[in-house]
PDB file of C-alpha atoms in Angstrom:
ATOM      1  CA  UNK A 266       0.000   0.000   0.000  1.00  0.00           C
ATOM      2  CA  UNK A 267       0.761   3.385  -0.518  1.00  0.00           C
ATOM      3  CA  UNK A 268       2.139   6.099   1.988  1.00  0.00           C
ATOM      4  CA  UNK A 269      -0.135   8.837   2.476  1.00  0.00           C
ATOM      5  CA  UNK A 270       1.246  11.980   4.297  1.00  0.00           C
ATOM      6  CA  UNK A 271      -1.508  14.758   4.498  1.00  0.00           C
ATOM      7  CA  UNK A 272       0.071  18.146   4.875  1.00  0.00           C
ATOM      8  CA  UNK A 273      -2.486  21.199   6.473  1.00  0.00           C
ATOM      9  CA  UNK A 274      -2.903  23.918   9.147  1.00  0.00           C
ATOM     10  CA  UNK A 275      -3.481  22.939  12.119  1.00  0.00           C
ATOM     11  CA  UNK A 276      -7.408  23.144  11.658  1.00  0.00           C
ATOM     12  CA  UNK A 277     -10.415  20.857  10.248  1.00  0.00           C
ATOM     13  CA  UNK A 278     -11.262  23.365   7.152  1.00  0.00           C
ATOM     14  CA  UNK A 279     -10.294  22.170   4.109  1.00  0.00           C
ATOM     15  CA  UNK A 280      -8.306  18.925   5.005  1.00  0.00           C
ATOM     16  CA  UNK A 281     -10.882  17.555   7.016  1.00  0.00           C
ATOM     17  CA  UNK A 282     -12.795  15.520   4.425  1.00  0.00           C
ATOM     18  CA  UNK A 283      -9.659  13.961   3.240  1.00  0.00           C
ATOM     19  CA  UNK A 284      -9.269  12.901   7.180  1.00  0.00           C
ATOM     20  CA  UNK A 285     -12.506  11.969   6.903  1.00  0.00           C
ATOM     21  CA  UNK A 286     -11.957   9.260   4.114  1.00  0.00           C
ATOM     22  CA  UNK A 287      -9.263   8.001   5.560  1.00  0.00           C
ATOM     23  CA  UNK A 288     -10.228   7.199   8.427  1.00  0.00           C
ATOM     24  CA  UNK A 289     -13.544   5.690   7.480  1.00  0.00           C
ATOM     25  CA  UNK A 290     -11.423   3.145   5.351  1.00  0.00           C
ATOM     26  CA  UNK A 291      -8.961   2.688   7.846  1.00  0.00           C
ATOM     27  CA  UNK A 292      -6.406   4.091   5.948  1.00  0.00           C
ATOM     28  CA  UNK A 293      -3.021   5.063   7.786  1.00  0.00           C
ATOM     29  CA  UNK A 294      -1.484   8.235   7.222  1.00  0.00           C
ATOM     30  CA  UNK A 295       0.731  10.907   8.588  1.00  0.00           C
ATOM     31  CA  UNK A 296      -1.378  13.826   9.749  1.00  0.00           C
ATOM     32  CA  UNK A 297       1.079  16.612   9.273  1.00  0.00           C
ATOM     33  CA  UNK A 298      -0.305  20.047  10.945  1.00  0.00           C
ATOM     34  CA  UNK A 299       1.040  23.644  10.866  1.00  0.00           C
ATOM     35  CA  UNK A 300       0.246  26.189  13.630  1.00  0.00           C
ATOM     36  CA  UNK A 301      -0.726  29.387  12.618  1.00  0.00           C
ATOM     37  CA  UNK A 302       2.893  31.522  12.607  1.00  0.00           C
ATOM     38  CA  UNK A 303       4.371  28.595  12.784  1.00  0.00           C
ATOM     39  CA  UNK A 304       8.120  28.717  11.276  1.00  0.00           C
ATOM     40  CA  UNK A 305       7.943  25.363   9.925  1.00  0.00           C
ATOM     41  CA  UNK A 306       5.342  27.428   7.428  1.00  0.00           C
ATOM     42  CA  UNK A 307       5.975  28.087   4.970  1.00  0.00           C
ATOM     43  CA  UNK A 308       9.767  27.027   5.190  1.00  0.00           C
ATOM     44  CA  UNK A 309      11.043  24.461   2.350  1.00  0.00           C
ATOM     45  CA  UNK A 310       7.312  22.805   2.357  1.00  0.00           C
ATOM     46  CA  UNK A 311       5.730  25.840  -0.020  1.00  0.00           C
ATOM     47  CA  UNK A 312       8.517  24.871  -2.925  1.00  0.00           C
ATOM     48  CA  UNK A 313       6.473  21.274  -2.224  1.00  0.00           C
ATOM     49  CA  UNK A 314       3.434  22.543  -2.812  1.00  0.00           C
ATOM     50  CA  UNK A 315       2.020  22.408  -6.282  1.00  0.00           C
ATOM     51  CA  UNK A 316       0.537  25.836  -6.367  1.00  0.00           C
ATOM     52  CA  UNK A 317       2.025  27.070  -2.759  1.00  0.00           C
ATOM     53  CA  UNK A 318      -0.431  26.296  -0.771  1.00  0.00           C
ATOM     54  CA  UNK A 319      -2.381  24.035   1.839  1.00  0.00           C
ATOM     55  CA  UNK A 320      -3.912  21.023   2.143  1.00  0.00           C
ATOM     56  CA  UNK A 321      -1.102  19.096   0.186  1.00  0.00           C
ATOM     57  CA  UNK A 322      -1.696  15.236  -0.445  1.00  0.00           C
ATOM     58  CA  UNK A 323       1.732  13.118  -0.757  1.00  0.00           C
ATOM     59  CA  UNK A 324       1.120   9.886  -2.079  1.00  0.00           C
ATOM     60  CA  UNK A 325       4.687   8.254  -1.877  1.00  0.00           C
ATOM     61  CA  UNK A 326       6.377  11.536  -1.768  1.00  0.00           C
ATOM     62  CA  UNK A 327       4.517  12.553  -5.042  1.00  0.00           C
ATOM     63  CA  UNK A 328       2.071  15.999  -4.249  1.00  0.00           C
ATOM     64  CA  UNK A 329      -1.548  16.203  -4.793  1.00  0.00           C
ATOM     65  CA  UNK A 330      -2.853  19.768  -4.365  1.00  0.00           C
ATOM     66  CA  UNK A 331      -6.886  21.121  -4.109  1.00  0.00           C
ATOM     67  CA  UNK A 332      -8.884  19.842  -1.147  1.00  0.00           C
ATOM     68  CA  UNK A 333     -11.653  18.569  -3.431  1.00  0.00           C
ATOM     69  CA  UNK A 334      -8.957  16.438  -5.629  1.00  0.00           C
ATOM     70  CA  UNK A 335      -7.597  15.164  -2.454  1.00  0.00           C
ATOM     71  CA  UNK A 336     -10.536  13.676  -1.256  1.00  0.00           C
ATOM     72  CA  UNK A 337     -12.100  12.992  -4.205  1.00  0.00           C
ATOM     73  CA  UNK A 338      -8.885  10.515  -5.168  1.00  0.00           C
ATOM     74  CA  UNK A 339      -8.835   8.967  -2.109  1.00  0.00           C
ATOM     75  CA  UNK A 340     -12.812   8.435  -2.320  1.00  0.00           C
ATOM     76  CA  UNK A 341     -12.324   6.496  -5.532  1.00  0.00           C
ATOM     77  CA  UNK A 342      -9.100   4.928  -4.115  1.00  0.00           C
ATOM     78  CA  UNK A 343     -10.800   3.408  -1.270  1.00  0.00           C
ATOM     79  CA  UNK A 344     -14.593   3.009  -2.962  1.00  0.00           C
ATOM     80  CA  UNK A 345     -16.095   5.526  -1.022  1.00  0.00           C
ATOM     81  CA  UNK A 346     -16.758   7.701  -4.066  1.00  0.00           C
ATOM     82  CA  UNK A 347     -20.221   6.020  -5.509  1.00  0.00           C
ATOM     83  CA  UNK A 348     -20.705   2.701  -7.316  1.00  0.00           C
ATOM     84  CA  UNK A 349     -21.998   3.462 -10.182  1.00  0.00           C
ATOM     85  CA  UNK A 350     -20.940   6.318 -12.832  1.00  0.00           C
ATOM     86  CA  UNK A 351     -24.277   8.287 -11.917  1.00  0.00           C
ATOM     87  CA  UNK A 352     -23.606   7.950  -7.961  1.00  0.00           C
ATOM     88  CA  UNK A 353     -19.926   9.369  -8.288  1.00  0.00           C
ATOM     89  CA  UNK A 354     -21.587  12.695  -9.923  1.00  0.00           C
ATOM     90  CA  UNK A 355     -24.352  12.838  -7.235  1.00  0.00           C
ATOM     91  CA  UNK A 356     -21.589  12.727  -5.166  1.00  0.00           C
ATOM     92  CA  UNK A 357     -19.244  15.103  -6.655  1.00  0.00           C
ATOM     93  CA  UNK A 358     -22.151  17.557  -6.888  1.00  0.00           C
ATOM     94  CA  UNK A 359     -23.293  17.357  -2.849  1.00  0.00           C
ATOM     95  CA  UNK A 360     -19.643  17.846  -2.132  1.00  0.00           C
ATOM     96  CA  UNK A 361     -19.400  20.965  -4.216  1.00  0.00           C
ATOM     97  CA  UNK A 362     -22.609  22.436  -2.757  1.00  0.00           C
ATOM     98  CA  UNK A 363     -20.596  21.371   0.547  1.00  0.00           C
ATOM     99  CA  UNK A 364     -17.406  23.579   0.040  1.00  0.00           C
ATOM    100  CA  UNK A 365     -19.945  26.609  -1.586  1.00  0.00           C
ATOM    101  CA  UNK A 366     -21.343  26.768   2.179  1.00  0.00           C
ATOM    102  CA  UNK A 367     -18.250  26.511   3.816  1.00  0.00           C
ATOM    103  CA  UNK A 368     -16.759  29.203   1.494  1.00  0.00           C
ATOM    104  CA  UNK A 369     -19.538  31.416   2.701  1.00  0.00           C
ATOM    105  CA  UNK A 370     -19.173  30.498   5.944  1.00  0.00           C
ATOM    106  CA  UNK A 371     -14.975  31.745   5.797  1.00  0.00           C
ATOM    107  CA  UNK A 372     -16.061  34.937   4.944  1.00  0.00           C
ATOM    108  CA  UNK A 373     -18.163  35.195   8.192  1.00  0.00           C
ATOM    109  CA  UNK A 374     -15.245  33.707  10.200  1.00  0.00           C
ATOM    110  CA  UNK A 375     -12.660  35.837   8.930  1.00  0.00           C
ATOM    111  CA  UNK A 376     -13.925  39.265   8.218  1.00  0.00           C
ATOM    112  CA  UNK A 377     -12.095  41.830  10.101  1.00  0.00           C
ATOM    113  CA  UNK A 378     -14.472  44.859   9.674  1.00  0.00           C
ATOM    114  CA  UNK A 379     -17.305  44.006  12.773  1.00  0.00           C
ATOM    115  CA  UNK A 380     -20.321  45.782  10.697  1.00  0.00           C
ATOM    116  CA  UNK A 381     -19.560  44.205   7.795  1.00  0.00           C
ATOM    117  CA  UNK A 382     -19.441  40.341   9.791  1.00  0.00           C
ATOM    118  CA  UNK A 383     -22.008  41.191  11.107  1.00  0.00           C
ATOM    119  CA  UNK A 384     -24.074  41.498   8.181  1.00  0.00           C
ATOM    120  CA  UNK A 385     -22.346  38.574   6.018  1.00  0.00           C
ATOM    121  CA  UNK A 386     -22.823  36.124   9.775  1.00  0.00           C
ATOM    122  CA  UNK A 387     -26.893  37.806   9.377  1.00  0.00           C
ATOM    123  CA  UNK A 388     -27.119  36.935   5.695  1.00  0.00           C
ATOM    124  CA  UNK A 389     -25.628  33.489   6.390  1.00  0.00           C
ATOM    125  CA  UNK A 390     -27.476  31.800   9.402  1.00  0.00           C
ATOM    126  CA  UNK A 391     -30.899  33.557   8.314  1.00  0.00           C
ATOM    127  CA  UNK A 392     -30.987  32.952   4.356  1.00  0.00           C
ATOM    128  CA  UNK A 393     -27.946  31.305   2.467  1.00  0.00           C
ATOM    129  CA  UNK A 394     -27.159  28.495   5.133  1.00  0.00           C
ATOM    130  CA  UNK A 395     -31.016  27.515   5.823  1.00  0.00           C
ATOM    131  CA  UNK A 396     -31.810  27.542   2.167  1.00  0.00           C
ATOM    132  CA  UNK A 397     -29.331  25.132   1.260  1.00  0.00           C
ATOM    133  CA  UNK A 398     -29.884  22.914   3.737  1.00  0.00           C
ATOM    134  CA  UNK A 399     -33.105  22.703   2.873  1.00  0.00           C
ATOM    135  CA  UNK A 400     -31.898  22.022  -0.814  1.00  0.00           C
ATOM    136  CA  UNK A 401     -29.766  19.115   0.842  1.00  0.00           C
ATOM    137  CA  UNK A 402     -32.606  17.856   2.640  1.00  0.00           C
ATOM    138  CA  UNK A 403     -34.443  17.054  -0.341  1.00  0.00           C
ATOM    139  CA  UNK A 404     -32.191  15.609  -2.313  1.00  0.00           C
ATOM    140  CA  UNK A 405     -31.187  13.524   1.017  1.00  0.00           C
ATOM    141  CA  UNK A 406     -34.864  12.713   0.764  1.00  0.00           C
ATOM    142  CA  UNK A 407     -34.908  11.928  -2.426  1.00  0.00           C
ATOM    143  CA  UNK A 408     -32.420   8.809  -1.825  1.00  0.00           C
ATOM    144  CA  UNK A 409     -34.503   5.525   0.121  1.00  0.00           C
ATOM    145  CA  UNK A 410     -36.595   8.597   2.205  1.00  0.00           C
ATOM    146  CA  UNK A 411     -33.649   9.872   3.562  1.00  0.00           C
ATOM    147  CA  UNK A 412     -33.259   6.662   5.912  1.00  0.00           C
ATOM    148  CA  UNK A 413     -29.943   5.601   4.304  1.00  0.00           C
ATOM    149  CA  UNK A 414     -27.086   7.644   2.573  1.00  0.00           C
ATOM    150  CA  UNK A 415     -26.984  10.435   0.320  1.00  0.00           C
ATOM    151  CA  UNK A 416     -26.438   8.122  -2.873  1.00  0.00           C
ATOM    152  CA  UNK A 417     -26.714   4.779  -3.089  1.00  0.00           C
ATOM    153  CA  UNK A 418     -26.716   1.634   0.013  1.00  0.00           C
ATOM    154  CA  UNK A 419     -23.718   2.932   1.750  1.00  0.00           C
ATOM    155  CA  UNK A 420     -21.524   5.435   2.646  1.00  0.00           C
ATOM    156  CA  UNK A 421     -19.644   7.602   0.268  1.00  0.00           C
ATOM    157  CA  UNK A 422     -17.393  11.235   0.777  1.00  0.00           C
ATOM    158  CA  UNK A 423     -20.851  13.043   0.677  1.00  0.00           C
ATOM    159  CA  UNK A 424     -22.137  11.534   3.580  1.00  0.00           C
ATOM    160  CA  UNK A 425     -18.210  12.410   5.506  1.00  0.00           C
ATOM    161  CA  UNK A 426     -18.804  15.868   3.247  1.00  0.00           C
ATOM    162  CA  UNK A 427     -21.931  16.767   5.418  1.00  0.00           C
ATOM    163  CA  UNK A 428     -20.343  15.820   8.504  1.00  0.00           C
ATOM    164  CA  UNK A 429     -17.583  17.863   7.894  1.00  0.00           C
ATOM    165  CA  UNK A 430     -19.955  20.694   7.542  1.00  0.00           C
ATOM    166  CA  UNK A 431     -21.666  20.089  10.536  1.00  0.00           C
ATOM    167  CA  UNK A 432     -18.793  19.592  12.760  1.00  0.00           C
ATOM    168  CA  UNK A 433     -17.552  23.411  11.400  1.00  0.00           C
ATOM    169  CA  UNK A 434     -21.376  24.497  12.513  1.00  0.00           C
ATOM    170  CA  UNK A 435     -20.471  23.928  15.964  1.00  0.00           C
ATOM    171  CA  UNK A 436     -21.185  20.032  16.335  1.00  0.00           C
ATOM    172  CA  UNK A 437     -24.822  21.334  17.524  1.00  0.00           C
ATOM    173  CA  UNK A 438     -28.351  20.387  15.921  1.00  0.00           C
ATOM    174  CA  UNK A 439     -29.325  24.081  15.834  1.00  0.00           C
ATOM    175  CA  UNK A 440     -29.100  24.839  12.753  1.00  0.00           C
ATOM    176  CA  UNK A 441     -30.436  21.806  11.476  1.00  0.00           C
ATOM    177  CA  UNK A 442     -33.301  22.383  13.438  1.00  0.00           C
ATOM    178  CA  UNK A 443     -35.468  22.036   9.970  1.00  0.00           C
ATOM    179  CA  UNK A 444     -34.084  19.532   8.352  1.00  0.00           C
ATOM    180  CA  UNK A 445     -34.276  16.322  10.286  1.00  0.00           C
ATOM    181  CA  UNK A 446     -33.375  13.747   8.204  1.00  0.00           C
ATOM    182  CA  UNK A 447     -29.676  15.633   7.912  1.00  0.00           C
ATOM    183  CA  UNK A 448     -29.837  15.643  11.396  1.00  0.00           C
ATOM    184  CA  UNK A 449     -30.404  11.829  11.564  1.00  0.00           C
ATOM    185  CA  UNK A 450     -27.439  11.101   9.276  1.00  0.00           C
ATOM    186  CA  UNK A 451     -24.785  13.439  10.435  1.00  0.00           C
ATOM    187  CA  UNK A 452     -25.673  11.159  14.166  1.00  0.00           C
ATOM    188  CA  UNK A 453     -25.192   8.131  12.131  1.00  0.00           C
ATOM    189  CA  UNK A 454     -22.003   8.449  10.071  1.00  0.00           C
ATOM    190  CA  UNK A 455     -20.629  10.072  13.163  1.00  0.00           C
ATOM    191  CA  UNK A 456     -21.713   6.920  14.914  1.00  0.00           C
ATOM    192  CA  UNK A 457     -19.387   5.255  12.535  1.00  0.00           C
ATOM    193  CA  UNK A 458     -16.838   3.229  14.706  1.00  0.00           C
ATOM    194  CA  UNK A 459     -13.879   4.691  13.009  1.00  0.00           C
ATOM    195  CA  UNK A 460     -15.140   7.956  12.083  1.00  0.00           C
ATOM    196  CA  UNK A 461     -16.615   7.993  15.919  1.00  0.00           C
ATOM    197  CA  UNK A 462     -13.462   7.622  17.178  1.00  0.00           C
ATOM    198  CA  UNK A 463     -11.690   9.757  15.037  1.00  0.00           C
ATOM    199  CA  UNK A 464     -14.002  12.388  15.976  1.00  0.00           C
ATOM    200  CA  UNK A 465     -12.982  11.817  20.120  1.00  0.00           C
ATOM    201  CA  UNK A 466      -9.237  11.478  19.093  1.00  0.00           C
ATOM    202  CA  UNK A 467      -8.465  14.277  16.740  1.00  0.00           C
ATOM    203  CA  UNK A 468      -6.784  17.511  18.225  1.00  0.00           C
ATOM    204  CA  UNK A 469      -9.599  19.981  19.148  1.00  0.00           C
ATOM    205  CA  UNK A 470      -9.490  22.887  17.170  1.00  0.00           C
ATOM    206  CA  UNK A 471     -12.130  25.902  16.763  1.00  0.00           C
ATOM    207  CA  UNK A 472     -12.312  25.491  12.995  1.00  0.00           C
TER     208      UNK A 472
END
């Protein structure tokens, strides 16, 4: 097998759904973290980098750059990514929608003006990140009555995708309040005994 080295800040963000797959195939790897100001970043590790920049995949020493390539290879790598042609780009698409709600939600998080937070963390809880769960609900819905995954019999990165998402939330059923069969699967894939224990393990970070 192949030695996986996953190279990020020290942070969920954008290297957690790689994490995610990993661990839910029981996958070792070497979980490589940089503190904010940390001198070790960007040091030699940028020239690494494929475009200069975190999360960085190595896959026997050879790079793999973008967040949604690096899980989306190790998805198909360890058949987590859909079985069929047609699952795959379900998939793909919920995991998309995934990262254009956490995108919104970085702006909250790391807008420096306060008026101007305030408005975008406003804008966020009370339209964009209620409407699109309720999109997600739907198509969960869609899929067995939303009693089973998001695609297909079993798990795939959309399912680790969404609880991703709702570990960045807060971990809290808030602001799932409306959309209950999300809330149902986010408790079972974290139920998961790998992913659950992942999940108590993993250093405990604010984002």
């Amino acid at each position: 097998m192949a030695n996986f080295k996953l190279v990020y800040f020290d942070g969920r963000g954008r290297g957690e759904l790689a994490r995610l797959v990993l661990k839910a195939a029981a996958i070792p790897f070497e979980d490589v973290r940089f503190g904010y100001g940390s001198d070790a970043w960007p040091g030699e590790w940028k020239a690494k980098c494929p475009f200069g920049q975190l999360p960085v995949l190595f896959v026997d020493d050879k790079p793999l750059a973008q967040s949604t390539a690096i899980a989306r290879y190790l998805a198909k790598e360890f058949h987590l990514a859909g079985k069929t042609a047609w699952e795959q780009a379900r998939a793909d698409m919920l995991v998309d929608e995934f990262g254009d709600i956490m995108t919104e939600m970085y702006k909250c998080m790391f807008e420096s003006d306060e008026t101007k937070k305030s408005e975008l963390n406003d804008k966020f809880n009370n339209d964009m990140l209620p409407r699109h769960l309720g999109y997600l609900e739907n198509l969960l819905k869609e899929n067995n009555g939303g009693k089973s995954f998001f695609v297909g019999d079993s798990l795939t990165w959309a399912d680790l995708g969404l609880v991703n998402v709702y570990d960045l939330l807060g971990s809290t059923d808030a602001p799932f309040a409306k959309t209950p069969l999300l809330t149902d699967l986010c408790k079972r894939v974290r139920e998961i005994p790998n992913i659950a224990a992942w999940i108590k393990t993993r250093p405990q970070t604010p984002w």
